[in-house]
Amino acid sequence: MLYFCECQDVRVENVHLDNAPYWTCFFHGCTDVFARGLRIFNDQRSRNADGLDIDCCRRVIVSDCIIDSGDDCLAIRGDGKKLKRPQPCEDVSISNCVLHTSCNAIRIGVGNTLIHRINFNNITIHDTRTAICLCAQYSCGLSTPIKDILFSNIQMDCDRAFQVATTPRGLRPEESEAIRNIHFTNIHGTVRTMSLIQG
């Protein structure tokens, strides 16, 4: 619905985005992004109806958003192969958001570019399949280094709290980048099945 590619000084504030047929708001290769007060409501049956995708972006602040999507609410990606100037996805701060989906509330991974220094704080997740999903190798041949991620003050009601995996499809460990320095603090809520941590 909204696509910003290799832009600087982007501000999206206090907008309603409803019934997107595909990703709702996509920042790709951008620098200095401010997104505040987004209200995203998509049909839960819509495949790939992500809420907010942040891909190879630097210095991003997201706050005070309500995202109800049919796929990932918040996706942090490192897929720079289509960019003129690939860069890491780094220095991202996401806070004070309410998330609901039949998929992943927060997903980190995809691509082969570094994802690091990402902070999540004061997030409410409700009625969701997986609250937090980190995956270094989302597809064959592309592996994303993921490190220095902080999750704090997260309240969740979900089927699975965490899915952290280097190679979720049973590929050899040496084919994937490592996931390092992931910190969880003040995580509360109700879950209905076990978490998965796999390397």
mmCIF file with all atom_site columns, C-alpha atoms in Angstrom:
data_model
loop_
_atom_site.group_PDB
_atom_site.id
_atom_site.type_symbol
_atom_site.label_atom_id
_atom_site.label_alt_id
_atom_site.label_comp_id
_atom_site.label_asym_id
_atom_site.label_entity_id
_atom_site.label_seq_id
_atom_site.pdbx_PDB_ins_code
_atom_site.Cartn_x
_atom_site.Cartn_y
_atom_site.Cartn_z
_atom_site.occupancy
_atom_site.B_iso_or_equiv
_atom_site.pdbx_formal_charge
_atom_site.auth_seq_id
_atom_site.auth_comp_id
_atom_site.auth_asym_id
_atom_site.auth_atom_id
_atom_site.pdbx_PDB_model_num
ATOM 1   C CA . MET A 1 1   ? 0.000  0.000   0.000  1.00 0.00 ? 1   MET A CA 1
ATOM 2   C CA . LEU A 1 2   ? 2.870  2.361   0.885  1.00 0.00 ? 2   LEU A CA 1
ATOM 3   C CA . TYR A 1 3   ? 6.401  1.691   -0.412 1.00 0.00 ? 3   TYR A CA 1
ATOM 4   C CA . PHE A 1 4   ? 9.416  3.868   0.350  1.00 0.00 ? 4   PHE A CA 1
ATOM 5   C CA . CYS A 1 5   ? 12.626 2.767   -1.390 1.00 0.00 ? 5   CYS A CA 1
ATOM 6   C CA . GLU A 1 6   ? 16.069 4.261   -0.620 1.00 0.00 ? 6   GLU A CA 1
ATOM 7   C CA . CYS A 1 7   ? 14.522 7.411   0.839  1.00 0.00 ? 7   CYS A CA 1
ATOM 8   C CA . GLN A 1 8   ? 15.872 9.703   3.535  1.00 0.00 ? 8   GLN A CA 1
ATOM 9   C CA . ASP A 1 9   ? 14.048 11.598  6.280  1.00 0.00 ? 9   ASP A CA 1
ATOM 10  C CA . VAL A 1 10  ? 10.745 9.726   5.972  1.00 0.00 ? 10  VAL A CA 1
ATOM 11  C CA . ARG A 1 11  ? 7.873  10.541  8.312  1.00 0.00 ? 11  ARG A CA 1
ATOM 12  C CA . VAL A 1 12  ? 4.566  8.632   8.339  1.00 0.00 ? 12  VAL A CA 1
ATOM 13  C CA . GLU A 1 13  ? 2.331  9.783   11.142 1.00 0.00 ? 13  GLU A CA 1
ATOM 14  C CA . ASN A 1 14  ? -1.268 9.323   12.333 1.00 0.00 ? 14  ASN A CA 1
ATOM 15  C CA . VAL A 1 15  ? -2.654 7.457   9.330  1.00 0.00 ? 15  VAL A CA 1
ATOM 16  C CA . HIS A 1 16  ? -5.157 4.592   8.964  1.00 0.00 ? 16  HIS A CA 1
ATOM 17  C CA . LEU A 1 17  ? -4.219 1.864   6.473  1.00 0.00 ? 17  LEU A CA 1
ATOM 18  C CA . ASP A 1 18  ? -6.923 -0.759  5.964  1.00 0.00 ? 18  ASP A CA 1
ATOM 19  C CA . ASN A 1 19  ? -7.406 -3.924  3.890  1.00 0.00 ? 19  ASN A CA 1
ATOM 20  C CA . ALA A 1 20  ? -4.064 -3.993  2.101  1.00 0.00 ? 20  ALA A CA 1
ATOM 21  C CA . PRO A 1 21  ? -3.881 -6.749  -0.540 1.00 0.00 ? 21  PRO A CA 1
ATOM 22  C CA . TYR A 1 22  ? -0.152 -7.231  0.182  1.00 0.00 ? 22  TYR A CA 1
ATOM 23  C CA . TRP A 1 23  ? 2.355  -5.582  2.523  1.00 0.00 ? 23  TRP A CA 1
ATOM 24  C CA . THR A 1 24  ? 0.850  -2.488  4.072  1.00 0.00 ? 24  THR A CA 1
ATOM 25  C CA . CYS A 1 25  ? 3.809  -0.185  4.756  1.00 0.00 ? 25  CYS A CA 1
ATOM 26  C CA . PHE A 1 26  ? 7.276  -1.084  3.444  1.00 0.00 ? 26  PHE A CA 1
ATOM 27  C CA . PHE A 1 27  ? 10.481 0.844   4.150  1.00 0.00 ? 27  PHE A CA 1
ATOM 28  C CA . HIS A 1 28  ? 13.320 -0.543  1.981  1.00 0.00 ? 28  HIS A CA 1
ATOM 29  C CA . GLY A 1 29  ? 16.868 0.806   2.173  1.00 0.00 ? 29  GLY A CA 1
ATOM 30  C CA . CYS A 1 30  ? 15.722 3.991   3.916  1.00 0.00 ? 30  CYS A CA 1
ATOM 31  C CA . THR A 1 31  ? 17.569 6.175   6.430  1.00 0.00 ? 31  THR A CA 1
ATOM 32  C CA . ASP A 1 32  ? 16.122 8.294   9.228  1.00 0.00 ? 32  ASP A CA 1
ATOM 33  C CA . VAL A 1 33  ? 12.563 6.964   9.350  1.00 0.00 ? 33  VAL A CA 1
ATOM 34  C CA . PHE A 1 34  ? 9.889  8.050   11.830 1.00 0.00 ? 34  PHE A CA 1
ATOM 35  C CA . ALA A 1 35  ? 6.588  6.135   11.915 1.00 0.00 ? 35  ALA A CA 1
ATOM 36  C CA . ARG A 1 36  ? 4.130  7.040   14.654 1.00 0.00 ? 36  ARG A CA 1
ATOM 37  C CA . GLY A 1 37  ? 0.450  6.512   15.269 1.00 0.00 ? 37  GLY A CA 1
ATOM 38  C CA . LEU A 1 38  ? -0.204 4.064   12.426 1.00 0.00 ? 38  LEU A CA 1
ATOM 39  C CA . ARG A 1 39  ? -3.497 2.148   12.562 1.00 0.00 ? 39  ARG A CA 1
ATOM 40  C CA . ILE A 1 40  ? -3.249 -0.898  10.313 1.00 0.00 ? 40  ILE A CA 1
ATOM 41  C CA . PHE A 1 41  ? -6.221 -3.268  9.990  1.00 0.00 ? 41  PHE A CA 1
ATOM 42  C CA . ASN A 1 42  ? -6.071 -6.095  7.434  1.00 0.00 ? 42  ASN A CA 1
ATOM 43  C CA . ASP A 1 43  ? -8.196 -9.179  6.881  1.00 0.00 ? 43  ASP A CA 1
ATOM 44  C CA . GLN A 1 44  ? -6.818 -12.078 8.946  1.00 0.00 ? 44  GLN A CA 1
ATOM 45  C CA . ARG A 1 45  ? -7.343 -14.371 5.932  1.00 0.00 ? 45  ARG A CA 1
ATOM 46  C CA . SER A 1 46  ? -5.033 -12.293 3.682  1.00 0.00 ? 46  SER A CA 1
ATOM 47  C CA . ARG A 1 47  ? -1.720 -14.001 2.979  1.00 0.00 ? 47  ARG A CA 1
ATOM 48  C CA . ASN A 1 48  ? 1.281  -11.645 2.939  1.00 0.00 ? 48  ASN A CA 1
ATOM 49  C CA . ALA A 1 49  ? -0.757 -8.794  4.394  1.00 0.00 ? 49  ALA A CA 1
ATOM 50  C CA . ASP A 1 50  ? 2.167  -7.714  6.603  1.00 0.00 ? 50  ASP A CA 1
ATOM 51  C CA . GLY A 1 51  ? 1.671  -4.653  8.727  1.00 0.00 ? 51  GLY A CA 1
ATOM 52  C CA . LEU A 1 52  ? 5.043  -2.888  8.767  1.00 0.00 ? 52  LEU A CA 1
ATOM 53  C CA . ASP A 1 53  ? 8.191  -4.126  6.982  1.00 0.00 ? 53  ASP A CA 1
ATOM 54  C CA . ILE A 1 54  ? 11.563 -2.515  7.752  1.00 0.00 ? 54  ILE A CA 1
ATOM 55  C CA . ASP A 1 55  ? 14.208 -3.825  5.354  1.00 0.00 ? 55  ASP A CA 1
ATOM 56  C CA . CYS A 1 56  ? 17.864 -2.690  5.241  1.00 0.00 ? 56  CYS A CA 1
ATOM 57  C CA . CYS A 1 57  ? 16.960 0.575   6.965  1.00 0.00 ? 57  CYS A CA 1
ATOM 58  C CA . ARG A 1 58  ? 19.072 2.682   9.308  1.00 0.00 ? 58  ARG A CA 1
ATOM 59  C CA . ARG A 1 59  ? 17.968 4.879   12.203 1.00 0.00 ? 59  ARG A CA 1
ATOM 60  C CA . VAL A 1 60  ? 14.264 4.019   12.451 1.00 0.00 ? 60  VAL A CA 1
ATOM 61  C CA . ILE A 1 61  ? 11.803 4.950   15.197 1.00 0.00 ? 61  ILE A CA 1
ATOM 62  C CA . VAL A 1 62  ? 8.369  3.297   15.304 1.00 0.00 ? 62  VAL A CA 1
ATOM 63  C CA . SER A 1 63  ? 5.968  4.100   18.129 1.00 0.00 ? 63  SER A CA 1
ATOM 64  C CA . ASP A 1 64  ? 2.341  4.151   19.215 1.00 0.00 ? 64  ASP A CA 1
ATOM 65  C CA . CYS A 1 65  ? 1.007  1.867   16.471 1.00 0.00 ? 65  CYS A CA 1
ATOM 66  C CA . ILE A 1 66  ? -1.892 -0.595  16.428 1.00 0.00 ? 66  ILE A CA 1
ATOM 67  C CA . ILE A 1 67  ? -1.367 -3.371  13.870 1.00 0.00 ? 67  ILE A CA 1
ATOM 68  C CA . ASP A 1 68  ? -3.939 -6.078  13.142 1.00 0.00 ? 68  ASP A CA 1
ATOM 69  C CA . SER A 1 69  ? -2.697 -8.044  10.134 1.00 0.00 ? 69  SER A CA 1
ATOM 70  C CA . GLY A 1 70  ? -3.116 -11.312 8.255  1.00 0.00 ? 70  GLY A CA 1
ATOM 71  C CA . ASP A 1 71  ? 0.634  -11.967 8.259  1.00 0.00 ? 71  ASP A CA 1
ATOM 72  C CA . ASP A 1 72  ? 3.612  -10.577 10.203 1.00 0.00 ? 72  ASP A CA 1
ATOM 73  C CA . CYS A 1 73  ? 2.737  -7.422  12.128 1.00 0.00 ? 73  CYS A CA 1
ATOM 74  C CA . LEU A 1 74  ? 6.345  -6.203  12.301 1.00 0.00 ? 74  LEU A CA 1
ATOM 75  C CA . ALA A 1 75  ? 8.986  -7.682  9.992  1.00 0.00 ? 75  ALA A CA 1
ATOM 76  C CA . ILE A 1 76  ? 12.645 -6.695  10.305 1.00 0.00 ? 76  ILE A CA 1
ATOM 77  C CA . ARG A 1 77  ? 14.524 -7.813  7.200  1.00 0.00 ? 77  ARG A CA 1
ATOM 78  C CA . GLY A 1 78  ? 17.997 -7.709  5.639  1.00 0.00 ? 78  GLY A CA 1
ATOM 79  C CA . ASP A 1 79  ? 17.234 -8.285  1.968  1.00 0.00 ? 79  ASP A CA 1
ATOM 80  C CA . GLY A 1 80  ? 19.321 -5.774  0.038  1.00 0.00 ? 80  GLY A CA 1
ATOM 81  C CA . LYS A 1 81  ? 19.781 -7.581  -3.274 1.00 0.00 ? 81  LYS A CA 1
ATOM 82  C CA . LYS A 1 82  ? 17.412 -5.260  -5.169 1.00 0.00 ? 82  LYS A CA 1
ATOM 83  C CA . LEU A 1 83  ? 18.805 -2.041  -3.698 1.00 0.00 ? 83  LEU A CA 1
ATOM 84  C CA . LYS A 1 84  ? 21.255 0.266   -5.468 1.00 0.00 ? 84  LYS A CA 1
ATOM 85  C CA . ARG A 1 85  ? 23.043 0.826   -2.141 1.00 0.00 ? 85  ARG A CA 1
ATOM 86  C CA . PRO A 1 86  ? 22.609 -2.194  0.182  1.00 0.00 ? 86  PRO A CA 1
ATOM 87  C CA . GLN A 1 87  ? 23.076 -1.415  3.855  1.00 0.00 ? 87  GLN A CA 1
ATOM 88  C CA . PRO A 1 88  ? 22.546 -3.225  7.168  1.00 0.00 ? 88  PRO A CA 1
ATOM 89  C CA . CYS A 1 89  ? 19.241 -3.005  8.966  1.00 0.00 ? 89  CYS A CA 1
ATOM 90  C CA . GLU A 1 90  ? 20.409 -1.255  12.121 1.00 0.00 ? 90  GLU A CA 1
ATOM 91  C CA . ASP A 1 91  ? 19.567 1.164   14.911 1.00 0.00 ? 91  ASP A CA 1
ATOM 92  C CA . VAL A 1 92  ? 15.826 0.489   14.980 1.00 0.00 ? 92  VAL A CA 1
ATOM 93  C CA . SER A 1 93  ? 13.656 1.299   17.997 1.00 0.00 ? 93  SER A CA 1
ATOM 94  C CA . ILE A 1 94  ? 10.050 0.067   18.224 1.00 0.00 ? 94  ILE A CA 1
ATOM 95  C CA . SER A 1 95  ? 7.905  0.922   21.243 1.00 0.00 ? 95  SER A CA 1
ATOM 96  C CA . ASN A 1 96  ? 4.372  1.276   22.597 1.00 0.00 ? 96  ASN A CA 1
ATOM 97  C CA . CYS A 1 97  ? 2.626  -0.892  19.997 1.00 0.00 ? 97  CYS A CA 1
ATOM 98  C CA . VAL A 1 98  ? -0.330 -3.307  20.095 1.00 0.00 ? 98  VAL A CA 1
ATOM 99  C CA . LEU A 1 99  ? -0.110 -6.301  17.737 1.00 0.00 ? 99  LEU A CA 1
ATOM 100 C CA . HIS A 1 100 ? -2.547 -9.026  16.624 1.00 0.00 ? 100 HIS A CA 1
ATOM 101 C CA . THR A 1 101 ? -2.174 -11.613 13.850 1.00 0.00 ? 101 THR A CA 1
ATOM 102 C CA . SER A 1 102 ? -2.753 -15.235 12.957 1.00 0.00 ? 102 SER A CA 1
ATOM 103 C CA . CYS A 1 103 ? 0.972  -15.414 12.055 1.00 0.00 ? 103 CYS A CA 1
ATOM 104 C CA . ASN A 1 104 ? 4.035  -13.789 13.732 1.00 0.00 ? 104 ASN A CA 1
ATOM 105 C CA . ALA A 1 105 ? 3.625  -10.604 15.722 1.00 0.00 ? 105 ALA A CA 1
ATOM 106 C CA . ILE A 1 106 ? 7.363  -9.859  15.358 1.00 0.00 ? 106 ILE A CA 1
ATOM 107 C CA . ARG A 1 107 ? 9.558  -11.572 12.758 1.00 0.00 ? 107 ARG A CA 1
ATOM 108 C CA . ILE A 1 108 ? 13.268 -10.937 12.262 1.00 0.00 ? 108 ILE A CA 1
ATOM 109 C CA . GLY A 1 109 ? 15.118 -12.437 9.301  1.00 0.00 ? 109 GLY A CA 1
ATOM 110 C CA . VAL A 1 110 ? 15.078 -12.807 5.460  1.00 0.00 ? 110 VAL A CA 1
ATOM 111 C CA . GLY A 1 111 ? 17.916 -11.907 3.120  1.00 0.00 ? 111 GLY A CA 1
ATOM 112 C CA . ASN A 1 112 ? 21.687 -11.948 3.625  1.00 0.00 ? 112 ASN A CA 1
ATOM 113 C CA . THR A 1 113 ? 22.427 -8.481  5.046  1.00 0.00 ? 113 THR A CA 1
ATOM 114 C CA . LEU A 1 114 ? 23.253 -7.846  8.709  1.00 0.00 ? 114 LEU A CA 1
ATOM 115 C CA . ILE A 1 115 ? 20.393 -7.096  11.112 1.00 0.00 ? 115 ILE A CA 1
ATOM 116 C CA . HIS A 1 116 ? 21.570 -5.623  14.421 1.00 0.00 ? 116 HIS A CA 1
ATOM 117 C CA . ARG A 1 117 ? 20.939 -3.094  17.187 1.00 0.00 ? 117 ARG A CA 1
ATOM 118 C CA . ILE A 1 118 ? 17.148 -3.513  17.191 1.00 0.00 ? 118 ILE A CA 1
ATOM 119 C CA . ASN A 1 119 ? 15.147 -2.643  20.326 1.00 0.00 ? 119 ASN A CA 1
ATOM 120 C CA . PHE A 1 120 ? 11.547 -3.571  21.139 1.00 0.00 ? 120 PHE A CA 1
ATOM 121 C CA . ASN A 1 121 ? 9.989  -2.062  24.254 1.00 0.00 ? 121 ASN A CA 1
ATOM 122 C CA . ASN A 1 122 ? 6.506  -1.955  25.747 1.00 0.00 ? 122 ASN A CA 1
ATOM 123 C CA . ILE A 1 123 ? 4.760  -4.179  23.193 1.00 0.00 ? 123 ILE A CA 1
ATOM 124 C CA . THR A 1 124 ? 1.364  -5.845  23.718 1.00 0.00 ? 124 THR A CA 1
ATOM 125 C CA . ILE A 1 125 ? 0.687  -8.973  21.645 1.00 0.00 ? 125 ILE A CA 1
ATOM 126 C CA . HIS A 1 126 ? -2.725 -10.654 21.774 1.00 0.00 ? 126 HIS A CA 1
ATOM 127 C CA . ASP A 1 127 ? -4.507 -13.585 20.144 1.00 0.00 ? 127 ASP A CA 1
ATOM 128 C CA . THR A 1 128 ? -1.494 -14.464 17.982 1.00 0.00 ? 128 THR A CA 1
ATOM 129 C CA . ARG A 1 129 ? 0.151  -17.657 16.693 1.00 0.00 ? 129 ARG A CA 1
ATOM 130 C CA . THR A 1 130 ? 3.834  -16.799 17.371 1.00 0.00 ? 130 THR A CA 1
ATOM 131 C CA . ALA A 1 131 ? 4.787  -13.729 19.367 1.00 0.00 ? 131 ALA A CA 1
ATOM 132 C CA . ILE A 1 132 ? 8.491  -13.458 18.424 1.00 0.00 ? 132 ILE A CA 1
ATOM 133 C CA . CYS A 1 133 ? 10.159 -15.289 15.531 1.00 0.00 ? 133 CYS A CA 1
ATOM 134 C CA . LEU A 1 134 ? 13.853 -15.001 14.645 1.00 0.00 ? 134 LEU A CA 1
ATOM 135 C CA . CYS A 1 135 ? 15.133 -16.953 11.664 1.00 0.00 ? 135 CYS A CA 1
ATOM 136 C CA . ALA A 1 136 ? 18.624 -16.533 10.206 1.00 0.00 ? 136 ALA A CA 1
ATOM 137 C CA . GLN A 1 137 ? 17.888 -18.553 7.073  1.00 0.00 ? 137 GLN A CA 1
ATOM 138 C CA . TYR A 1 138 ? 14.376 -18.022 5.824  1.00 0.00 ? 138 TYR A CA 1
ATOM 139 C CA . SER A 1 139 ? 15.071 -19.520 2.371  1.00 0.00 ? 139 SER A CA 1
ATOM 140 C CA . CYS A 1 140 ? 17.827 -21.654 0.838  1.00 0.00 ? 140 CYS A CA 1
ATOM 141 C CA . GLY A 1 141 ? 20.937 -19.776 -0.245 1.00 0.00 ? 141 GLY A CA 1
ATOM 142 C CA . LEU A 1 142 ? 20.281 -16.634 1.819  1.00 0.00 ? 142 LEU A CA 1
ATOM 143 C CA . SER A 1 143 ? 21.372 -16.346 5.425  1.00 0.00 ? 143 SER A CA 1
ATOM 144 C CA . THR A 1 144 ? 21.054 -13.250 7.578  1.00 0.00 ? 144 THR A CA 1
ATOM 145 C CA . PRO A 1 145 ? 23.366 -12.493 10.515 1.00 0.00 ? 145 PRO A CA 1
ATOM 146 C CA . ILE A 1 146 ? 21.175 -11.392 13.428 1.00 0.00 ? 146 ILE A CA 1
ATOM 147 C CA . LYS A 1 147 ? 22.679 -9.905  16.584 1.00 0.00 ? 147 LYS A CA 1
ATOM 148 C CA . ASP A 1 148 ? 22.222 -7.392  19.378 1.00 0.00 ? 148 ASP A CA 1
ATOM 149 C CA . ILE A 1 149 ? 18.432 -7.533  19.672 1.00 0.00 ? 149 ILE A CA 1
ATOM 150 C CA . LEU A 1 150 ? 16.650 -6.431  22.850 1.00 0.00 ? 150 LEU A CA 1
ATOM 151 C CA . PHE A 1 151 ? 13.079 -7.329  23.803 1.00 0.00 ? 151 PHE A CA 1
ATOM 152 C CA . SER A 1 152 ? 11.822 -5.672  26.981 1.00 0.00 ? 152 SER A CA 1
ATOM 153 C CA . ASN A 1 153 ? 8.431  -5.195  28.638 1.00 0.00 ? 153 ASN A CA 1
ATOM 154 C CA . ILE A 1 154 ? 6.485  -7.510  26.352 1.00 0.00 ? 154 ILE A CA 1
ATOM 155 C CA . GLN A 1 155 ? 2.981  -8.670  27.296 1.00 0.00 ? 155 GLN A CA 1
ATOM 156 C CA . MET A 1 156 ? 1.711  -11.594 25.213 1.00 0.00 ? 156 MET A CA 1
ATOM 157 C CA . ASP A 1 157 ? -1.235 -13.899 24.695 1.00 0.00 ? 157 ASP A CA 1
ATOM 158 C CA . CYS A 1 158 ? -0.277 -16.368 21.960 1.00 0.00 ? 158 CYS A CA 1
ATOM 159 C CA . ASP A 1 159 ? 0.106  -19.976 20.928 1.00 0.00 ? 159 ASP A CA 1
ATOM 160 C CA . ARG A 1 160 ? 3.940  -19.870 20.941 1.00 0.00 ? 160 ARG A CA 1
ATOM 161 C CA . ALA A 1 161 ? 6.057  -17.248 22.667 1.00 0.00 ? 161 ALA A CA 1
ATOM 162 C CA . PHE A 1 162 ? 9.398  -17.693 20.858 1.00 0.00 ? 162 PHE A CA 1
ATOM 163 C CA . GLN A 1 163 ? 10.662 -19.377 17.730 1.00 0.00 ? 163 GLN A CA 1
ATOM 164 C CA . VAL A 1 164 ? 14.390 -18.828 17.343 1.00 0.00 ? 164 VAL A CA 1
ATOM 165 C CA . ALA A 1 165 ? 16.064 -20.897 14.633 1.00 0.00 ? 165 ALA A CA 1
ATOM 166 C CA . THR A 1 166 ? 19.124 -20.707 12.424 1.00 0.00 ? 166 THR A CA 1
ATOM 167 C CA . THR A 1 167 ? 17.802 -23.228 9.884  1.00 0.00 ? 167 THR A CA 1
ATOM 168 C CA . PRO A 1 168 ? 14.111 -23.986 10.372 1.00 0.00 ? 168 PRO A CA 1
ATOM 169 C CA . ARG A 1 169 ? 13.840 -26.433 7.498  1.00 0.00 ? 169 ARG A CA 1
ATOM 170 C CA . GLY A 1 170 ? 16.471 -28.857 8.777  1.00 0.00 ? 170 GLY A CA 1
ATOM 171 C CA . LEU A 1 171 ? 19.369 -27.566 6.681  1.00 0.00 ? 171 LEU A CA 1
ATOM 172 C CA . ARG A 1 172 ? 22.956 -28.107 7.810  1.00 0.00 ? 172 ARG A CA 1
ATOM 173 C CA . PRO A 1 173 ? 24.063 -25.673 10.560 1.00 0.00 ? 173 PRO A CA 1
ATOM 174 C CA . GLU A 1 174 ? 27.117 -24.533 8.596  1.00 0.00 ? 174 GLU A CA 1
ATOM 175 C CA . GLU A 1 175 ? 24.822 -23.173 5.886  1.00 0.00 ? 175 GLU A CA 1
ATOM 176 C CA . SER A 1 176 ? 23.428 -20.505 8.195  1.00 0.00 ? 176 SER A CA 1
ATOM 177 C CA . GLU A 1 177 ? 24.670 -17.391 9.940  1.00 0.00 ? 177 GLU A CA 1
ATOM 178 C CA . ALA A 1 178 ? 24.569 -17.338 13.728 1.00 0.00 ? 178 ALA A CA 1
ATOM 179 C CA . ILE A 1 179 ? 22.062 -15.557 15.934 1.00 0.00 ? 179 ILE A CA 1
ATOM 180 C CA . ARG A 1 180 ? 23.902 -13.723 18.729 1.00 0.00 ? 180 ARG A CA 1
ATOM 181 C CA . ASN A 1 181 ? 23.253 -11.481 21.730 1.00 0.00 ? 181 ASN A CA 1
ATOM 182 C CA . ILE A 1 182 ? 19.481 -11.707 21.933 1.00 0.00 ? 182 ILE A CA 1
ATOM 183 C CA . HIS A 1 183 ? 18.147 -10.375 25.238 1.00 0.00 ? 183 HIS A CA 1
ATOM 184 C CA . PHE A 1 184 ? 14.699 -10.858 26.747 1.00 0.00 ? 184 PHE A CA 1
ATOM 185 C CA . THR A 1 185 ? 13.645 -9.006  29.874 1.00 0.00 ? 185 THR A CA 1
ATOM 186 C CA . ASN A 1 186 ? 10.266 -8.515  31.533 1.00 0.00 ? 186 ASN A CA 1
ATOM 187 C CA . ILE A 1 187 ? 8.300  -10.890 29.305 1.00 0.00 ? 187 ILE A CA 1
ATOM 188 C CA . HIS A 1 188 ? 4.838  -11.804 30.655 1.00 0.00 ? 188 HIS A CA 1
ATOM 189 C CA . GLY A 1 189 ? 1.686  -13.468 29.420 1.00 0.00 ? 189 GLY A CA 1
ATOM 190 C CA . THR A 1 190 ? -0.061 -16.676 28.471 1.00 0.00 ? 190 THR A CA 1
ATOM 191 C CA . VAL A 1 191 ? 1.048  -19.241 25.878 1.00 0.00 ? 191 VAL A CA 1
ATOM 192 C CA . ARG A 1 192 ? -0.534 -22.496 24.737 1.00 0.00 ? 192 ARG A CA 1
ATOM 193 C CA . THR A 1 193 ? 2.412  -24.510 23.402 1.00 0.00 ? 193 THR A CA 1
ATOM 194 C CA . MET A 1 194 ? 6.170  -24.804 23.854 1.00 0.00 ? 194 MET A CA 1
ATOM 195 C CA . SER A 1 195 ? 8.695  -22.407 22.371 1.00 0.00 ? 195 SER A CA 1
ATOM 196 C CA . LEU A 1 196 ? 11.311 -23.534 19.865 1.00 0.00 ? 196 LEU A CA 1
ATOM 197 C CA . ILE A 1 197 ? 14.997 -22.616 20.092 1.00 0.00 ? 197 ILE A CA 1
ATOM 198 C CA . GLN A 1 198 ? 17.034 -24.424 17.455 1.00 0.00 ? 198 GLN A CA 1
ATOM 199 C CA . GLY A 1 199 ? 20.581 -24.078 16.139 1.00 0.00 ? 199 GLY A CA 1
#
